[in-house]
Tab-separated table of C-alpha atoms in Angstrom:
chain	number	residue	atom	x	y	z
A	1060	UNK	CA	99.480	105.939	81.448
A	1061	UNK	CA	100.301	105.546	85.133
A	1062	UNK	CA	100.816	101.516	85.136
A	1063	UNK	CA	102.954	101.937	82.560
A	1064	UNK	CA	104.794	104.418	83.820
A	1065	UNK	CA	105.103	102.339	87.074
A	1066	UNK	CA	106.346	99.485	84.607
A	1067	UNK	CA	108.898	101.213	83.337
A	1068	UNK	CA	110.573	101.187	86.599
A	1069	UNK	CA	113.276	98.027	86.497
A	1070	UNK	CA	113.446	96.868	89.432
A	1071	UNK	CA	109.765	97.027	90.218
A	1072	UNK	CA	109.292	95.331	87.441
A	1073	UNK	CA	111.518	92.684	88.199
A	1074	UNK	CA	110.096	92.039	91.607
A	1075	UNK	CA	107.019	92.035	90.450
A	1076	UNK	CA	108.073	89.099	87.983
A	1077	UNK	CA	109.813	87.013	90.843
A	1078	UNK	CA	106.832	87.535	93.351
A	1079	UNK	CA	104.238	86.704	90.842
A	1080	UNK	CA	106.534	83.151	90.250
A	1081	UNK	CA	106.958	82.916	93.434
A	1082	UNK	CA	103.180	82.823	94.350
A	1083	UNK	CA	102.327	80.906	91.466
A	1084	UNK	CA	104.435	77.600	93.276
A	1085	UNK	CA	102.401	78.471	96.871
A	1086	UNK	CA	98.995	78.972	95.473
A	1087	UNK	CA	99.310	75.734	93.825
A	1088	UNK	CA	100.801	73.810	96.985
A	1089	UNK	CA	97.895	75.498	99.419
A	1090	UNK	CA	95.342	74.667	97.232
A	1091	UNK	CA	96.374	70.879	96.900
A	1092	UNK	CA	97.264	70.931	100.164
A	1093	UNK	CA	94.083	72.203	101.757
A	1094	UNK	CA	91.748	69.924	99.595
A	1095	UNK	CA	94.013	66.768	100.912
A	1096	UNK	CA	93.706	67.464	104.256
A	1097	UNK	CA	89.859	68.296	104.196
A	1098	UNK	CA	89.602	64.808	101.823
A	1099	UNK	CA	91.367	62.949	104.237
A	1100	UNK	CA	90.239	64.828	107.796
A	1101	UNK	CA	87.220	66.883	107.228
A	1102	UNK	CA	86.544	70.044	108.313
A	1103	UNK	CA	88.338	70.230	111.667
A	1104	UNK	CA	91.608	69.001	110.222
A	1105	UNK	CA	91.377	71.719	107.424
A	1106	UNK	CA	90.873	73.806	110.384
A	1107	UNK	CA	94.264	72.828	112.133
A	1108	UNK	CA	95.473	73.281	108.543
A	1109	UNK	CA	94.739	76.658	108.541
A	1110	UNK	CA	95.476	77.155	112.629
A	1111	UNK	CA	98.937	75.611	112.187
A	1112	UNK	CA	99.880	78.312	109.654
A	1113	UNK	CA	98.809	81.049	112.149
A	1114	UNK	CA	100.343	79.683	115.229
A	1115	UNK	CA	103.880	80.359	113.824
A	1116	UNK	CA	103.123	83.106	111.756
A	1117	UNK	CA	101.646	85.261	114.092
A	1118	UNK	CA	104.099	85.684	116.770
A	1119	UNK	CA	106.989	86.134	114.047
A	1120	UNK	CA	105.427	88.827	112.221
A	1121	UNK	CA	107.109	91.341	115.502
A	1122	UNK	CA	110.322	90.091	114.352
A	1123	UNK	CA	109.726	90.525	110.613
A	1124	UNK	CA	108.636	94.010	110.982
A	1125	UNK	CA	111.406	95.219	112.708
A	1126	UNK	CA	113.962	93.321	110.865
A	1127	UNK	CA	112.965	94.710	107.777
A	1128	UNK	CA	113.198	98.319	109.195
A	1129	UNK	CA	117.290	97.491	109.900
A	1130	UNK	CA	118.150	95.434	107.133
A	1131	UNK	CA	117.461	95.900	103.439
A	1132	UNK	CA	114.393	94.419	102.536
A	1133	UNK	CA	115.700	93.280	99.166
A	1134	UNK	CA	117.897	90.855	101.624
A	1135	UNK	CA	115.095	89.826	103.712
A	1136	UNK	CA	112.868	88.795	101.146
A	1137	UNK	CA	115.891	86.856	99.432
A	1138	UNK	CA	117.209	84.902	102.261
A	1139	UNK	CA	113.035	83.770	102.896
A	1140	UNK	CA	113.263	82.460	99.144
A	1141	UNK	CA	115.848	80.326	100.101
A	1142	UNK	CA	114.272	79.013	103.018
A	1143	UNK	CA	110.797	78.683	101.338
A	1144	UNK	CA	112.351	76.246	98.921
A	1145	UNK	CA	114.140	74.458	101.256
A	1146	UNK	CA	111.364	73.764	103.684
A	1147	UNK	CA	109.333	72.214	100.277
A	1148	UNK	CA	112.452	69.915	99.795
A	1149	UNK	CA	111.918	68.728	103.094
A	1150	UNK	CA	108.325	68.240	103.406
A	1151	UNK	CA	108.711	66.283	99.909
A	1152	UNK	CA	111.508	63.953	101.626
A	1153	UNK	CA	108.757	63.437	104.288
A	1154	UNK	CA	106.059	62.473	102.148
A	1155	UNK	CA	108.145	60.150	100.172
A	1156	UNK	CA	109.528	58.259	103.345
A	1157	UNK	CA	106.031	57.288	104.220
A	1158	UNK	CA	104.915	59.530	106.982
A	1159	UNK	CA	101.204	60.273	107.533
A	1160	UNK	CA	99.922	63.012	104.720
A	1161	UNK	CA	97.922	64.900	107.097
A	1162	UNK	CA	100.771	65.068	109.477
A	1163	UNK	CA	103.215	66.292	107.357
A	1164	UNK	CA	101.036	68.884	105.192
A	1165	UNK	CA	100.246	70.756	108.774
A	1166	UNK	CA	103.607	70.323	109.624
A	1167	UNK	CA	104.077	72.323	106.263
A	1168	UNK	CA	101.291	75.220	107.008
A	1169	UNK	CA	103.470	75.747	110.174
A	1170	UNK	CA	107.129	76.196	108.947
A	1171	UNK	CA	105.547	78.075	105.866
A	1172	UNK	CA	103.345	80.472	108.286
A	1173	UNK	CA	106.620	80.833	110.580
A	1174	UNK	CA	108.441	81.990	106.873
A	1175	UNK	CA	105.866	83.864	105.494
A	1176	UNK	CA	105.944	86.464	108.686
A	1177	UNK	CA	109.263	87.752	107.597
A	1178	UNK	CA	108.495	87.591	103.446
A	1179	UNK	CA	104.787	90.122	104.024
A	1180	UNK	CA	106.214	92.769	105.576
A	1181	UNK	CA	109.456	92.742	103.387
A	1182	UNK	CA	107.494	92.646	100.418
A	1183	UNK	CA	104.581	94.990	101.414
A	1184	UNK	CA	107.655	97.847	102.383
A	1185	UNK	CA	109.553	97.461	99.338
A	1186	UNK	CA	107.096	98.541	96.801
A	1187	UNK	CA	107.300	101.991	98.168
A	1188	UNK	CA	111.043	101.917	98.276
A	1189	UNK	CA	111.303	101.189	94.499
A	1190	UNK	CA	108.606	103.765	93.371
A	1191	UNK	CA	108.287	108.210	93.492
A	1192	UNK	CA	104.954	108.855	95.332
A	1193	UNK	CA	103.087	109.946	92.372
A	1194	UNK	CA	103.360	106.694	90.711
A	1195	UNK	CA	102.838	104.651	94.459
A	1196	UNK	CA	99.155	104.060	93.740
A	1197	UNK	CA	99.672	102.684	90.368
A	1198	UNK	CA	102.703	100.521	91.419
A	1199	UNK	CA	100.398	98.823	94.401
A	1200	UNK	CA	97.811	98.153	91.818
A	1201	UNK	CA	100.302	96.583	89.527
A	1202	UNK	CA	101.559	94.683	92.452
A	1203	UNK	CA	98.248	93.360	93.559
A	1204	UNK	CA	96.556	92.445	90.317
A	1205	UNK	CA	100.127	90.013	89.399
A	1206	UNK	CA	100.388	89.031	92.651
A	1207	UNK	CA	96.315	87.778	92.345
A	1208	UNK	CA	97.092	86.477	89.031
A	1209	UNK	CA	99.854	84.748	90.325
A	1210	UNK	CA	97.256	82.940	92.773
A	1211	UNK	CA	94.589	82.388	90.442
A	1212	UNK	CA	96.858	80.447	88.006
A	1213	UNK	CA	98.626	78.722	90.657
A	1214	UNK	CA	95.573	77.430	92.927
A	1215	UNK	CA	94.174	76.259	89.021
A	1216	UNK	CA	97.521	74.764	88.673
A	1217	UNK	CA	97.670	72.949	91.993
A	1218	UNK	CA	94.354	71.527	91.181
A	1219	UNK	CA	95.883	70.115	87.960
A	1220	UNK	CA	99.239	68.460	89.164
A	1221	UNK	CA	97.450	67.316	92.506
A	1222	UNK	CA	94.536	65.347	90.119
A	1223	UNK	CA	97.437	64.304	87.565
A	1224	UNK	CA	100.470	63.769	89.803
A	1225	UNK	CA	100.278	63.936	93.133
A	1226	UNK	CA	100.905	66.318	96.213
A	1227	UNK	CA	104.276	65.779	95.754
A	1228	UNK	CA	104.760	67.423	92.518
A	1229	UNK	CA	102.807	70.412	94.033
A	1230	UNK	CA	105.662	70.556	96.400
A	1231	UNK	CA	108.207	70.217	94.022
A	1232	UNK	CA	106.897	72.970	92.142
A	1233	UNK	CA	106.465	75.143	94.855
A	1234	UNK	CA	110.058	74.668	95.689
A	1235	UNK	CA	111.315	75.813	91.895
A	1236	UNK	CA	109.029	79.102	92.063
A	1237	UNK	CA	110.783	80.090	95.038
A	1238	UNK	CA	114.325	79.737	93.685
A	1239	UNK	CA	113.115	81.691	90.728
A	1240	UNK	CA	112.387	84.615	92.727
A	1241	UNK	CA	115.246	84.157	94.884
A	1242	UNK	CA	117.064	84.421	91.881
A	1243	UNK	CA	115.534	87.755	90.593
A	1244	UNK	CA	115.901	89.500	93.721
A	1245	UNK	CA	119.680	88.367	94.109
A	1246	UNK	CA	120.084	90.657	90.494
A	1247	UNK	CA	118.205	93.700	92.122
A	1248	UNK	CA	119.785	96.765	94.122
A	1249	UNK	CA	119.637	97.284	97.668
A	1250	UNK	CA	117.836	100.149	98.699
A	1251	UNK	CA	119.714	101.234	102.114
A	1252	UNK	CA	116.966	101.652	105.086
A	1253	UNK	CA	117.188	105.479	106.621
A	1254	UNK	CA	116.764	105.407	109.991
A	1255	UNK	CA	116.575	108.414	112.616
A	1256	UNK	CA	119.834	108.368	114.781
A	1257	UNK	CA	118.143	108.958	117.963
A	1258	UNK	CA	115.433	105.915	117.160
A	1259	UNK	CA	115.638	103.452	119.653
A	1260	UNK	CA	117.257	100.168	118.938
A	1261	UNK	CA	116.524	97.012	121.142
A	1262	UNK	CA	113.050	95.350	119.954
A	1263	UNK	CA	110.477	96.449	122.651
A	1264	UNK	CA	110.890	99.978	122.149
A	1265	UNK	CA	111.160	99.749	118.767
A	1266	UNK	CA	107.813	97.890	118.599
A	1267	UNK	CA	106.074	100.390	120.564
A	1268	UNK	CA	107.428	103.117	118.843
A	1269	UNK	CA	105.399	101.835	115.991
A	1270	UNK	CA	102.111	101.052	118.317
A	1271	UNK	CA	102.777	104.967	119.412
A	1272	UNK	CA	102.196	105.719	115.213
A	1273	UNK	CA	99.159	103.583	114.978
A	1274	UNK	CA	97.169	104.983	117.719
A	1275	UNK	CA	98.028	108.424	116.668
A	1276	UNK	CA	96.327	107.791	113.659
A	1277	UNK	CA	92.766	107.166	113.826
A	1278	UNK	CA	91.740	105.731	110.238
A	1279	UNK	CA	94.724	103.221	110.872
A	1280	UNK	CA	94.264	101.758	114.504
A	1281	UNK	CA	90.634	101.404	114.146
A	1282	UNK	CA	90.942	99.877	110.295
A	1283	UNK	CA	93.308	97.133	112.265
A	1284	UNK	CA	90.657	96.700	114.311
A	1285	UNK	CA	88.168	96.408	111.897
A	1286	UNK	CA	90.156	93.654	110.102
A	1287	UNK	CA	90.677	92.151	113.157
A	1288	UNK	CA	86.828	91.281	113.373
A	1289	UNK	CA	86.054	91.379	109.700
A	1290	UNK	CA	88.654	88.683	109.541
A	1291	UNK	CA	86.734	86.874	111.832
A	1292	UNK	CA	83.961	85.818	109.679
A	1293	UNK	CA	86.532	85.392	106.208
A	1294	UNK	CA	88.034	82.410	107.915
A	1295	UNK	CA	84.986	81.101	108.970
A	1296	UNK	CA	83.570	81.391	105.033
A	1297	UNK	CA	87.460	79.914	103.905
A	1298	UNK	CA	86.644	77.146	105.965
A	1299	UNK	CA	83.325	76.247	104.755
A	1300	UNK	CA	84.354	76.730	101.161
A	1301	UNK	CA	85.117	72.803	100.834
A	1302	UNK	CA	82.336	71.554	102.217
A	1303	UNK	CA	80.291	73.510	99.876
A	1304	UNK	CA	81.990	71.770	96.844
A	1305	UNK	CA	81.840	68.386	98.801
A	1306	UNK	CA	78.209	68.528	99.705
A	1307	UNK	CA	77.493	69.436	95.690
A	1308	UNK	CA	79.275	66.648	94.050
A	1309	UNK	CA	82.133	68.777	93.123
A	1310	UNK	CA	85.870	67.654	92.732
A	1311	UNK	CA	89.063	69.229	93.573
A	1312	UNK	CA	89.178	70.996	89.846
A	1313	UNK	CA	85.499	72.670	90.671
A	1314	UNK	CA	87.604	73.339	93.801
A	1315	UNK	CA	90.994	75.217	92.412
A	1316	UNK	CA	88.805	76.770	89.675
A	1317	UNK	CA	86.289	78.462	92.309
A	1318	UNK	CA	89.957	79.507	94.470
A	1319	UNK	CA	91.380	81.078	91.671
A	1320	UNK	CA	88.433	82.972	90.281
A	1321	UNK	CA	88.971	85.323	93.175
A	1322	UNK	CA	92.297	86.360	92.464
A	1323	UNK	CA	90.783	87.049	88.808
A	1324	UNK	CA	88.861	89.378	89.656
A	1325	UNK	CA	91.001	90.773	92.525
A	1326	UNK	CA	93.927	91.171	90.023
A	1327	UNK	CA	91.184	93.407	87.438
A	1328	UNK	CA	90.278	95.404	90.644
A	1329	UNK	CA	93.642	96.435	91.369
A	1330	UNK	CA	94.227	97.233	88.126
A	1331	UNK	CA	91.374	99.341	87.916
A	1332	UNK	CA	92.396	101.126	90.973
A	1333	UNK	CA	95.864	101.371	89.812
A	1334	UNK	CA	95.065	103.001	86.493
A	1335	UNK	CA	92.358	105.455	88.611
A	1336	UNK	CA	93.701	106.885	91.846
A	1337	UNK	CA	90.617	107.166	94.136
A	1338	UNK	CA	91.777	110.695	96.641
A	1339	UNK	CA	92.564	110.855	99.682
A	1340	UNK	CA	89.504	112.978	100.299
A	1341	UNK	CA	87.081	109.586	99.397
A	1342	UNK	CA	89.224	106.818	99.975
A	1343	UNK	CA	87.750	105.692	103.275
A	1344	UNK	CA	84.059	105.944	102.465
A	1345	UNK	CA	84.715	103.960	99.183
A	1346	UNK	CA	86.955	101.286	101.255
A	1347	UNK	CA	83.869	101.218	103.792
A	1348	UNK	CA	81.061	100.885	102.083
A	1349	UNK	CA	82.371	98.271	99.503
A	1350	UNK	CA	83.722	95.976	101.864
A	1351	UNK	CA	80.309	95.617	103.745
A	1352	UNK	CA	78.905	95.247	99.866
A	1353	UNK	CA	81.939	92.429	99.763
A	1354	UNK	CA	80.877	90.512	102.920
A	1355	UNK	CA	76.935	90.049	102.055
A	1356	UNK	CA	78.024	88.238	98.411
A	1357	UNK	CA	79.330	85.639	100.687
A	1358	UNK	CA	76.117	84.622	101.903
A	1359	UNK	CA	75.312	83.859	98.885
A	1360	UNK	CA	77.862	80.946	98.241
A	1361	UNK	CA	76.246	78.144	100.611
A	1362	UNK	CA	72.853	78.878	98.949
A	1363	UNK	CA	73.947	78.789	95.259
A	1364	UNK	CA	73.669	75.292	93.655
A	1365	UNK	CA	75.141	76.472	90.236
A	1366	UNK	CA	78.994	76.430	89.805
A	1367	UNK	CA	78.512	78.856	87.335
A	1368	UNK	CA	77.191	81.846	89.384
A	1369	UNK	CA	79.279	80.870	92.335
A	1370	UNK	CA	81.845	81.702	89.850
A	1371	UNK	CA	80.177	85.081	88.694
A	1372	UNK	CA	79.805	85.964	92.269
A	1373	UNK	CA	83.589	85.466	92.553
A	1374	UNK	CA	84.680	87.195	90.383
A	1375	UNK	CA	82.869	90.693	91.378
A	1376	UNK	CA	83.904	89.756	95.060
A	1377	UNK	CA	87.516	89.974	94.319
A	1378	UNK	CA	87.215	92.715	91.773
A	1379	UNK	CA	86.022	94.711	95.090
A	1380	UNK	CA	88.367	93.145	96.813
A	1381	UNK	CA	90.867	94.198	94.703
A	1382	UNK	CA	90.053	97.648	94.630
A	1383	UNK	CA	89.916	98.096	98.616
A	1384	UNK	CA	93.994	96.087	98.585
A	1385	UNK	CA	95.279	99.181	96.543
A	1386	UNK	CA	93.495	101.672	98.920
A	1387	UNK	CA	94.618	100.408	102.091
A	1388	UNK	CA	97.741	99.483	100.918
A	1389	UNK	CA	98.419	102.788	99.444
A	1390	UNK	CA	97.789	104.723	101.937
A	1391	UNK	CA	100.116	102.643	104.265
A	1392	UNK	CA	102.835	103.721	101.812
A	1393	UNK	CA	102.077	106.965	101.351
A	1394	UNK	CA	101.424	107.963	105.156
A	1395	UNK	CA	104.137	105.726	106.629
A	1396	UNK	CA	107.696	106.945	106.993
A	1397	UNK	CA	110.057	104.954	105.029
A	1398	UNK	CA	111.840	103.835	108.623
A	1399	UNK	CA	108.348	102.688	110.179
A	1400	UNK	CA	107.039	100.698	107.413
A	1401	UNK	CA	107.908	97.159	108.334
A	1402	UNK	CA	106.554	97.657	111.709
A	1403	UNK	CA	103.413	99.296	110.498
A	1404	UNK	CA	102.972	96.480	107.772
A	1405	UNK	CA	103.296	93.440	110.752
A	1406	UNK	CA	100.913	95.178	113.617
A	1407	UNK	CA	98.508	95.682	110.321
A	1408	UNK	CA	99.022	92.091	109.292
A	1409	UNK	CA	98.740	90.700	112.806
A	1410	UNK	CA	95.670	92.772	113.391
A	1411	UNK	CA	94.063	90.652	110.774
A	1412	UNK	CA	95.385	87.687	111.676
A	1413	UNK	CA	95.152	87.220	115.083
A	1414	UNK	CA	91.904	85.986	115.507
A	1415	UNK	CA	91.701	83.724	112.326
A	1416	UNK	CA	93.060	80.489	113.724
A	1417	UNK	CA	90.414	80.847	116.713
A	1418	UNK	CA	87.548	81.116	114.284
A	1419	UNK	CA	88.853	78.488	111.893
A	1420	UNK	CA	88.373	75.794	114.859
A	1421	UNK	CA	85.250	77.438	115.753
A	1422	UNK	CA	83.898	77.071	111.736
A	1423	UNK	CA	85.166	73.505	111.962
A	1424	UNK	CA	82.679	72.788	115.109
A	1425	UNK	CA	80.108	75.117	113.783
A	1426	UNK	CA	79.498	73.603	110.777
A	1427	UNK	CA	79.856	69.766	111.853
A	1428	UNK	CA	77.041	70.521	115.043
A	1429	UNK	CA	75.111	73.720	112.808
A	1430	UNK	CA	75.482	73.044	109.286
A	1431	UNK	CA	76.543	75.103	106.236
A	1432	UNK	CA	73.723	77.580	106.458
A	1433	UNK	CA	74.067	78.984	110.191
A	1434	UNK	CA	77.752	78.936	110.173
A	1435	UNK	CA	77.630	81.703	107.116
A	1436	UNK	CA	74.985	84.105	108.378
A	1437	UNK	CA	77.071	84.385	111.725
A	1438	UNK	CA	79.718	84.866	109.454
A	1439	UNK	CA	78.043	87.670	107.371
A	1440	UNK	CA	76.518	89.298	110.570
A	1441	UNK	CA	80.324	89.966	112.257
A	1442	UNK	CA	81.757	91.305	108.630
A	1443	UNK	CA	78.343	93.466	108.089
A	1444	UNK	CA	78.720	94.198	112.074
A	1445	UNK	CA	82.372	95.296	111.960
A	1446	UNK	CA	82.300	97.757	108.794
A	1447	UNK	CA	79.391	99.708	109.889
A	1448	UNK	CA	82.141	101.389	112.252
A	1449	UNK	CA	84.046	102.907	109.507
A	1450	UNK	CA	80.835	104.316	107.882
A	1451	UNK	CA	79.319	106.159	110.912
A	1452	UNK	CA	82.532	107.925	111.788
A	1453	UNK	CA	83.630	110.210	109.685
A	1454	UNK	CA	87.280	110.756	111.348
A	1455	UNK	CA	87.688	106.557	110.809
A	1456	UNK	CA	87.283	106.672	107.312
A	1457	UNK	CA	89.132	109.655	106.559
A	1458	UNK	CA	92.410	108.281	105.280
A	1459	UNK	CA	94.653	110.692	105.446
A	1460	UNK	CA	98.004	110.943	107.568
A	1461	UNK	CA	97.463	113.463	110.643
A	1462	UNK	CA	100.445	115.059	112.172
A	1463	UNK	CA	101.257	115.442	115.768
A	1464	UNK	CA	103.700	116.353	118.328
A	1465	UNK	CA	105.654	113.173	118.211
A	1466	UNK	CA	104.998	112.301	114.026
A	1467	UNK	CA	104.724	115.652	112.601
A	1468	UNK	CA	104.136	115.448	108.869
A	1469	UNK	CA	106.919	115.371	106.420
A	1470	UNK	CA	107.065	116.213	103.125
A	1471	UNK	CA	106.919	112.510	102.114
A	1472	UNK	CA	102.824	112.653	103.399
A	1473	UNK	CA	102.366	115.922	102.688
């Protein structure tokens, strides 16, 4: 079986183990977090939540990419650990000294945001280090569905301490997780990053180098920039998501429970995906034409009254979701030289989050002066809007590396 093959691999499998920890101690401190905040501020505060985590972590993701394509990423992703559980220490010495909650948990988004930018694209450009190609697919899957598991118990989890004990202890056990994983990478081996001796080294050409790779690759630069307005309209539903459970009587239990049926059904999608390679040949009309199925469930959330079938609605959303995560992330690994990965993995991640913390403040206003109602069929429209693009064109959603003068194809994406 291909997953288990992929298992068999140690240190995979011990990343995966620390990661899936590791996530377990966020979800459950972003999910308490975020409910406190929108308690406590309403909507436009959970906006600046969500804003203050972008503002750092935008701008750093640059440096994270091209870090991790000169150091180890084994080392990067460590020495984040570390810092990760140190910021919670802090943020926990904050809280109990009396400062203003609100303050202190945006405070928090931003130094975790700033963290995070270096920890994605270590992460995202190890997997492919630790794996052969023919078991990549199945190793991205298995990464995905643990890593949504991971989420899906800890936002559950983070609904439980924060009703029982306490932001604070969400903190607290965010902090542990991370030292956890910090300790499981520290008894991993360092895969050594092979570089071309004539690459450029200082940090703008570097970065451009990479830009120069994403442009030359159609199915790539215009998925970033399909993201980049697909996201758009996610963070305007993420927004609206606690208002919905406000505005039906619903506590922050019915709250964690509906955040972490996503990753449910995300983690049995990757699975799925893992366990059956879709080709090359189809990936890109599957990833297209799902995704656009992925964005009209959404609508359906603010016009749901039953918990129940928001739950059911969840769950087949991130099974999609799930699904479309192993293709795109698969075909990163597997058409991305081991050297540019890092750089690819930030310019992808920035592409998608660049325009979130905009739309999070424009959600906020939308949905205090508009209601629930409008603010998610704009939302639909620009996700409906932006994938149409990738299903009219055939050379968009053909995802397959193409060669050219300057990135001729190697074996590797052969």
């Amino acid at each position: 079986m291909a997953l288990a093959d992929a298992w068999e691999v140690r240190d995979l499998r011990r990343f995966l183990i620390g990661d899936s920890v590791s996530k377990i101690g966020r979800a459950a401190f972003m999910t308490a977090a975020g409910w406190t905040v929108n308690l406590q501020g309403g909507p436009t505060w959970f906006a600046l939540f969500g804003i203050s985590y972008f503002m750092a972590h935008i701008p750093l993701l640059t440096f994270g990419g091209m870090l991790v394509d000169r150091i180890p990423r084994r080392t990067v992703a460590l020495y984040t650990d570390f810092v990760q559980a140190g910021f919670a220490l802090l943020f926990i010495l904050l809280l109990l000294s009396g400062f203003p909650v609100t303050i202190v948990l945006v405070l928090a988004a931003f130094l975790m945001g700033a963290s995070t930018a270096f920890s994605i694209p270590a992460t995202q450009a190890l997997i492919p280090d630790l794996v052969d190609k023919e078991i990549l697919a199945s190793a991205t899957g298995l990464h995905n569905a643990m890593r949504t598991i991971a989420w899906a118990i800890g936002g559950t989890l983070g609904g439980v301490v924060l009703y029982q004990l306490g932001i604070e202890a969400t903190l607290f056990l965010d902090m542990v997780t991370f030292l956890v994983s910090a300790y499981v990478l520290y008894n991993m081996e360092e895969v050594p990053i092979i570089r071309n001796g004539d690459e450029e080294s200082d940090f703008r050409s570097e970065m451009l180098h990479a830009l120069d790779f994403t442009r030359s690759q159609p199915w790539l630069f215009i998925g970033i920039l399909v993201f980049m307005a697909f996201h758009i309209g996610g963070a305007m539903i993420d927004i609206g998501i606690p208002s919905i459970a406000l505005r039906n009587d619903w506590n922050e239990l019915h709250y964690a429970l509906w955040g972490a049926i996503f990753p449910i059904g995300a983690s049995l999608g990757a699975l799925y995906a893992g366990q059956n390679p879709i080709s090359k040949r189809i990936r890109g009309t599957v990833f297209y034409v799902t995704v656009s199925f992925a964005a009209w469930l959404d609508l359906l959330f603010v016009f749901v009254p039953w918990f129940s079938l928001i739950l059911l609605i969840s769950v087949i959303q991130g099974f999609i979701v799930g699904i479309l995560s192993v293709i795109w992330n698969t075909t990163i690994g597997d058409s991305v030289e081991q050297h540019l990965r890092g750089r690819v993995n930030s310019i992808d991640a920035i592409g998608s989050f660049l325009l979130i913390p905009p739309s999070m403040l424009l959600a906020g206003k939308m949905i205090g002066d508009l209601g629930l109602e409008v603010t998610f069929m704009v939302a639909v429209a620009i996700m409906v809007a932006s994938s149409i693009v990738g299903i009219v064109v055939p050379s968009f959603r053909r995802f397959e590396r193409i060669g050219t003068e300057q990135f001729p194809i190697t074996d590797d994406q052969s």
